[in-house]
Short mmCIF file of C-alpha atoms in Angstrom, two decimals:
data_model
loop_
_atom_site.label_atom_id
_atom_site.label_comp_id
_atom_site.label_asym_id
_atom_site.label_seq_id
_atom_site.Cartn_x
_atom_site.Cartn_y
_atom_site.Cartn_z
CA MET A 1 -3.98 40.40 -3.86
CA PRO A 2 -3.00 36.68 -3.28
CA ARG A 3 -2.55 34.00 -5.66
CA THR A 4 -5.05 31.51 -6.08
CA GLY A 5 -4.61 27.75 -8.23
CA THR A 6 -1.32 25.70 -9.01
CA ASP A 7 1.01 25.86 -11.30
CA ARG A 8 2.64 21.97 -12.21
CA LEU A 9 6.17 22.06 -12.95
CA GLY A 10 7.84 19.28 -14.15
CA ALA A 11 11.49 18.56 -13.88
CA ASP A 12 13.69 15.77 -14.05
CA ARG A 13 15.49 15.34 -10.69
CA LEU A 14 18.65 13.60 -11.86
CA ALA A 15 19.30 16.51 -14.04
CA TYR A 16 21.52 19.44 -13.46
CA GLY A 17 19.34 22.48 -12.36
CA ALA A 18 16.55 20.25 -11.45
CA TYR A 19 15.36 22.75 -8.89
CA ASP A 20 16.04 25.85 -9.98
CA ALA A 21 12.46 26.77 -10.68
CA VAL A 22 10.85 25.88 -7.28
CA ASP A 23 13.80 27.15 -5.16
CA GLY A 24 11.73 28.28 -2.17
CA PRO A 25 10.88 29.58 0.30
CA TRP A 26 8.21 27.19 0.89
CA ASP A 27 5.52 26.71 3.47
CA GLU A 28 5.51 23.27 3.18
CA VAL A 29 7.37 20.46 0.91
CA VAL A 30 5.65 16.98 0.16
CA GLU A 31 8.42 14.48 -0.55
CA LEU A 32 7.38 11.26 -2.22
CA ALA A 33 10.68 9.52 -3.27
CA THR A 34 12.37 6.70 -2.26
CA GLU A 35 15.83 6.59 -3.72
CA PRO A 36 18.58 8.01 -2.21
CA GLU A 37 19.68 9.92 -5.28
CA LEU A 38 16.66 11.70 -5.24
CA VAL A 39 15.78 12.71 -1.53
CA GLY A 40 19.60 13.33 -0.86
CA PRO A 41 19.61 16.54 -3.91
CA ALA A 42 16.07 17.37 -2.68
CA LEU A 43 17.20 18.19 1.06
CA GLY A 44 20.23 19.80 -0.45
CA ARG A 45 18.35 22.38 -2.39
CA LEU A 46 15.14 22.77 -0.56
CA ALA A 47 15.25 21.74 3.36
CA ARG A 48 17.24 25.72 4.03
CA THR A 49 14.08 27.62 3.39
CA ALA A 50 11.25 25.13 3.99
CA ALA A 51 9.06 26.07 7.09
CA HIS A 52 7.75 22.56 7.32
CA TRP A 53 8.42 19.07 5.47
CA THR A 54 6.50 15.76 5.36
CA LEU A 55 8.74 12.60 4.09
CA VAL A 56 6.21 9.99 2.89
CA SER A 57 7.94 6.99 4.10
CA SER A 58 6.19 3.31 4.87
CA ILE A 59 5.22 1.17 7.41
CA SER A 60 7.46 -1.72 5.81
CA VAL A 61 10.42 0.37 7.71
CA TYR A 62 9.99 -2.04 10.90
CA ALA A 63 11.73 -4.71 11.48
CA ARG A 64 9.30 -7.00 12.65
CA HIS A 65 5.44 -7.42 11.69
CA ASP A 66 4.69 -10.15 14.30
CA ARG A 67 3.14 -8.04 17.39
CA PRO A 68 -0.51 -6.54 16.64
CA ASP A 69 -1.27 -2.65 17.90
CA ALA A 70 2.79 -1.72 17.79
CA ASP A 71 3.15 2.03 17.19
CA GLU A 72 5.65 3.95 15.95
CA SER A 73 8.32 3.67 18.79
CA ALA A 74 8.92 0.05 17.23
CA SER A 75 12.15 -0.31 16.09
CA LEU A 76 13.13 -0.11 12.34
CA VAL A 77 15.43 -2.38 10.05
CA GLU A 78 19.00 -1.56 9.97
CA PRO A 79 19.36 -0.13 6.33
CA THR A 80 22.52 -2.40 4.30
CA ASP A 81 20.58 -2.20 1.16
CA PRO A 82 19.77 1.43 -0.46
CA THR A 83 18.26 -0.77 -3.47
CA ALA A 84 15.82 -2.29 -0.84
CA TYR A 85 12.52 -0.57 -0.71
CA ALA A 86 12.46 -0.73 3.16
CA HIS A 87 16.33 0.31 3.73
CA ALA A 88 15.86 3.38 1.46
CA LYS A 89 12.88 4.35 3.25
CA VAL A 90 14.67 3.84 6.44
CA LEU A 91 17.96 6.08 4.68
CA ALA A 92 15.95 8.59 3.07
CA GLU A 93 14.18 9.49 7.06
CA ARG A 94 17.44 9.40 8.67
CA ALA A 95 18.64 12.08 6.08
CA SER A 96 15.68 13.89 6.15
CA THR A 97 15.56 14.16 10.24
CA ALA A 98 19.53 15.56 9.61
CA ALA A 99 18.80 18.33 7.33
CA LEU A 100 15.43 19.36 8.55
CA GLY A 101 15.45 18.33 12.60
CA ASP A 102 12.23 19.58 14.64
CA ARG A 103 10.25 20.72 11.13
CA LEU A 104 10.09 17.29 9.45
CA LEU A 105 6.89 15.17 9.94
CA VAL A 106 7.61 11.42 8.90
CA ALA A 107 4.37 10.21 7.35
CA ARG A 108 4.76 5.98 7.16
CA ALA A 109 1.96 4.86 5.06
CA GLY A 110 0.27 2.06 5.52
CA LEU A 111 -1.26 -0.12 2.22
CA ILE A 112 -2.24 2.45 -0.34
CA VAL A 113 -5.29 1.82 -2.15
CA GLY A 114 -7.84 3.82 -4.61
CA ALA A 115 -8.83 4.01 -7.76
CA GLY A 116 -6.07 3.82 -10.24
CA ASP A 117 -3.47 1.75 -8.56
CA GLN A 118 -0.95 0.21 -10.37
CA SER A 119 -0.26 -2.50 -7.75
CA ASP A 120 -3.24 -4.29 -8.59
CA ARG A 121 -3.25 -5.48 -5.26
CA PHE A 122 -6.40 -4.47 -3.60
CA GLY A 123 -8.07 -3.98 -6.56
CA TYR A 124 -7.66 -7.83 -7.67
CA TRP A 125 -10.56 -8.41 -5.61
CA PRO A 126 -13.12 -6.21 -6.73
CA ALA A 127 -12.33 -7.23 -9.98
CA ARG A 128 -12.02 -10.97 -9.24
CA LEU A 129 -15.85 -10.80 -7.33
CA ASP A 130 -17.49 -9.09 -10.21
CA ARG A 131 -16.81 -12.09 -12.42
CA PRO A 132 -18.60 -15.20 -12.31
CA GLY A 133 -17.35 -18.92 -10.88
CA PRO A 134 -15.35 -20.04 -8.00
CA VAL A 135 -13.05 -17.88 -6.43
CA LEU A 136 -9.77 -19.07 -4.68
CA VAL A 137 -9.23 -17.69 -1.20
CA PRO A 138 -7.21 -18.24 1.77
CA GLU A 139 -8.94 -20.33 4.37
CA THR A 140 -8.28 -18.22 7.15
CA GLY A 141 -11.33 -15.15 7.35
CA ASP A 142 -10.07 -13.96 10.11
CA ARG A 143 -6.59 -12.75 8.45
CA PRO A 144 -5.69 -8.91 9.12
CA VAL A 145 -6.36 -5.91 6.29
CA GLN A 146 -5.30 -2.25 6.93
CA THR A 147 -5.75 -0.05 4.17
CA ILE A 148 -5.91 3.79 3.29
CA ASP A 149 -7.69 5.27 0.93
CA VAL A 150 -4.95 7.57 -1.18
CA GLU A 151 -7.54 10.54 -1.40
CA ASP A 152 -8.16 10.67 2.76
CA LEU A 153 -4.24 10.34 2.76
CA ALA A 154 -3.72 13.10 0.99
CA THR A 155 -6.27 15.14 2.47
CA TRP A 156 -4.24 14.30 5.80
CA LEU A 157 -0.99 15.59 4.02
CA GLY A 158 -2.93 18.74 3.68
CA VAL A 159 -4.22 18.87 7.00
CA VAL A 160 -0.15 18.35 8.71
CA GLY A 161 1.25 20.91 6.09
CA ARG A 162 -1.32 23.21 7.61
CA THR A 163 -0.84 22.09 11.15
CA ALA A 164 2.72 22.05 11.00
CA ALA A 165 2.81 18.97 12.87
CA THR A 166 6.26 16.61 13.64
CA GLY A 167 7.38 13.58 14.46
CA VAL A 168 6.54 10.48 13.00
CA VAL A 169 2.81 9.11 12.48
CA ASP A 170 1.65 5.98 11.18
CA ALA A 171 -0.96 6.88 8.76
CA VAL A 172 -3.08 4.08 8.63
CA GLY A 173 -6.67 3.03 8.56
CA PRO A 174 -8.86 1.17 10.99
CA GLN A 175 -7.82 -2.44 11.52
CA SER A 176 -10.57 -5.34 9.65
CA THR A 177 -10.06 -8.70 8.57
CA MET A 178 -9.98 -10.11 4.88
CA ALA A 179 -13.38 -12.38 5.49
CA ASP A 180 -15.06 -8.96 6.25
CA LEU A 181 -13.17 -6.99 3.25
CA LEU A 182 -14.58 -9.76 0.99
CA ALA A 183 -18.20 -9.62 2.25
CA ARG A 184 -18.19 -6.05 2.04
CA THR A 185 -16.86 -6.16 -1.81
CA ALA A 186 -19.19 -8.60 -2.61
CA ALA A 187 -21.96 -6.53 -1.24
CA VAL A 188 -20.49 -3.49 -3.82
CA THR A 189 -20.71 -5.61 -6.65
CA GLY A 190 -24.01 -6.67 -6.49
CA ARG A 191 -23.25 -10.44 -6.56
CA VAL A 192 -23.09 -13.79 -4.14
CA PRO A 193 -19.37 -14.95 -5.04
CA ASP A 194 -18.81 -18.74 -4.82
CA LEU A 195 -16.04 -18.35 -2.48
CA VAL A 196 -13.24 -21.91 -2.01
CA PRO A 197 -11.38 -21.53 1.15
CA VAL A 198 -8.15 -23.31 0.81
CA PRO A 199 -5.53 -23.89 3.73
CA ASP A 200 -2.14 -21.66 3.46
CA ASP A 201 -0.06 -24.86 3.34
CA VAL A 202 -1.78 -26.42 0.11
CA LEU A 203 -2.21 -22.83 -1.68
CA LEU A 204 1.56 -22.78 -1.07
CA ALA A 205 2.15 -26.22 -2.16
CA HIS A 206 0.69 -24.93 -5.69
CA GLY A 207 2.69 -21.98 -6.30
CA VAL A 208 0.16 -19.44 -5.04
CA GLY A 209 2.08 -16.60 -3.42
CA HIS A 210 1.42 -14.33 -0.64
CA TRP A 211 0.91 -10.13 -1.08
CA ALA A 212 1.65 -9.32 -4.34
CA GLY A 213 3.02 -10.17 -7.62
CA PRO A 214 1.95 -13.18 -10.29
CA ARG A 215 -0.13 -15.83 -9.47
CA SER A 216 -1.00 -14.67 -5.65
CA LEU A 217 -3.62 -13.78 -3.44
CA PRO A 218 -3.59 -10.08 -2.90
CA LEU A 219 -3.45 -8.80 0.65
CA TRP A 220 -3.18 -12.70 2.14
CA LEU A 221 0.11 -12.64 4.41
CA PRO A 222 2.33 -15.58 6.21
CA ARG A 223 1.30 -15.88 9.82
CA SER A 224 5.06 -14.34 10.62
CA ASP A 225 3.61 -10.96 9.22
CA LEU A 226 0.11 -10.52 10.41
CA ALA A 227 0.48 -7.55 12.32
CA LEU A 228 2.12 -5.74 8.98
CA MET A 229 -2.02 -4.97 8.73
CA GLN A 230 -2.10 -4.41 12.22
CA ARG A 231 -0.76 -1.19 13.19
CA SER A 232 -2.03 1.55 15.75
CA GLY A 233 -3.90 4.44 14.15
CA GLN A 234 -4.01 6.18 17.06
CA ALA A 235 -1.44 9.11 15.93
CA PHE A 236 -2.67 9.30 12.64
CA ARG A 237 -6.27 10.08 14.36
CA GLU A 238 -4.83 12.42 16.81
CA THR A 239 -3.39 14.58 14.12
CA GLY A 240 -6.51 15.09 11.84
CA GLY A 241 -6.66 11.61 10.21
CA THR A 242 -10.13 10.65 8.80
CA VAL A 243 -10.73 7.97 6.67
CA ARG A 244 -14.18 7.21 4.53
CA PRO A 245 -16.11 4.07 4.71
CA VAL A 246 -14.52 0.95 3.27
CA GLU A 247 -17.64 0.55 0.83
CA LEU A 248 -17.15 3.83 -0.83
CA THR A 249 -13.37 2.76 -1.69
CA ILE A 250 -14.26 -0.43 -2.93
CA ALA A 251 -17.50 1.51 -5.13
CA GLY A 252 -14.13 3.75 -6.50
CA VAL A 253 -12.13 0.83 -7.37
CA LEU A 254 -14.26 -1.34 -8.76
CA ALA A 255 -15.58 1.47 -11.63
CA ASP A 256 -11.85 2.03 -11.94
CA GLU A 257 -11.43 -2.29 -12.71
CA ARG A 258 -14.68 -1.96 -14.85
CA ARG A 259 -13.06 0.73 -17.19
CA ARG A 260 -9.90 -1.19 -17.20
CA GLY A 261 -11.32 -4.51 -17.59
CA THR A 262 -11.42 -6.96 -14.64
CA ALA A 263 -9.85 -9.98 -16.83
CA ARG A 264 -6.96 -7.71 -17.65
CA PRO A 265 -3.25 -8.78 -17.63
CA ARG A 266 -2.21 -8.01 -13.68
CA ARG A 267 0.52 -7.41 -11.88
CA ALA A 268 -0.77 -9.02 -8.93
CA GLY A 269 -3.62 -12.05 -8.70
CA MET A 270 -4.55 -14.72 -10.13
CA THR A 271 -5.49 -15.45 -13.94
CA ALA A 272 -8.44 -16.73 -14.63
CA ARG A 273 -6.57 -19.86 -16.17
CA ALA A 274 -4.19 -19.89 -13.18
CA GLU A 275 -6.75 -19.80 -11.07
CA ALA A 276 -9.07 -22.59 -12.38
CA ASP A 277 -6.35 -24.67 -12.80
CA VAL A 278 -5.15 -25.02 -9.14
CA LEU A 279 -9.01 -25.52 -7.96
CA ARG A 280 -9.71 -28.55 -10.51
CA ARG A 281 -6.51 -29.85 -9.10
CA ILE A 282 -7.16 -29.18 -5.35
CA GLU A 283 -10.58 -31.31 -6.06
CA LEU A 284 -9.40 -34.05 -7.68
CA GLY A 285 -6.47 -34.26 -5.04
CA LEU A 286 -3.91 -33.75 -7.81
CA GLY A 287 -0.21 -32.32 -7.61
CA PRO A 288 0.61 -28.82 -8.78
CA SER A 289 1.08 -28.04 -12.24
CA THR A 290 4.13 -27.81 -14.17
CA ALA A 291 2.74 -26.59 -17.62
CA PRO A 292 3.65 -22.90 -18.19
CA ASP A 293 0.02 -21.68 -19.26
CA ALA A 294 -0.92 -22.51 -15.86
CA HIS A 295 1.24 -20.41 -14.31
#
């Protein structure tokens, strides 16, 4: 009788004998790691007996992010620093291609979002719009946004594993805008937010950062990199990729943010104190604050 269910096996991938318990053969291997010291040994031990292999890479590997609707044929960064994320991903792709040839699918994922995301990027906006008070946002409402729900990505990884799809696929969701995302987020929270749009140069002058990290407005991209969130998703759809309505993703993230606390310390976004300070200074025509607690 065929086995059912799943066994969970844990191991330190840097330790001797890490792969002894999982030494194939395997119908499918999904590699999530980036670091060469993890990717290389896995290939050395498992690639020979794996019928199919999926490497989860990233759209960060592309050399340029200024061409809307670019696809998988776009040029990659030339890796010179294996400690840099994009460079390490390119090296992982090259090593995997050399070891696996036509048994490999490279899944270049876009911005992965969903409940429990530790980067705090996407979750910042449902959490912020769920709290009262003026909301600092970039002035340009048509700033592109493109995400993929982690559950949709996981489902697709199962599909391409079963169908043994190969090649390179940008695993991205549909293109949208920050204005649309904020409107849909507000609708899910049930609040009518007081959005305060501020020009890019003013935000930057007040020490507000792009994309991610402390004192940032997450998902806000510089104009030179807008196409990072405007990639073609044709290959993803052609290989069986589907996505849920973004409202379902927002609702799941909002519930998770409420459980963890919408005013908690975050890895990405503005603290309430910093946001209020920037808004006050802009309103009064003051320069940026140098006080530590405003950052």
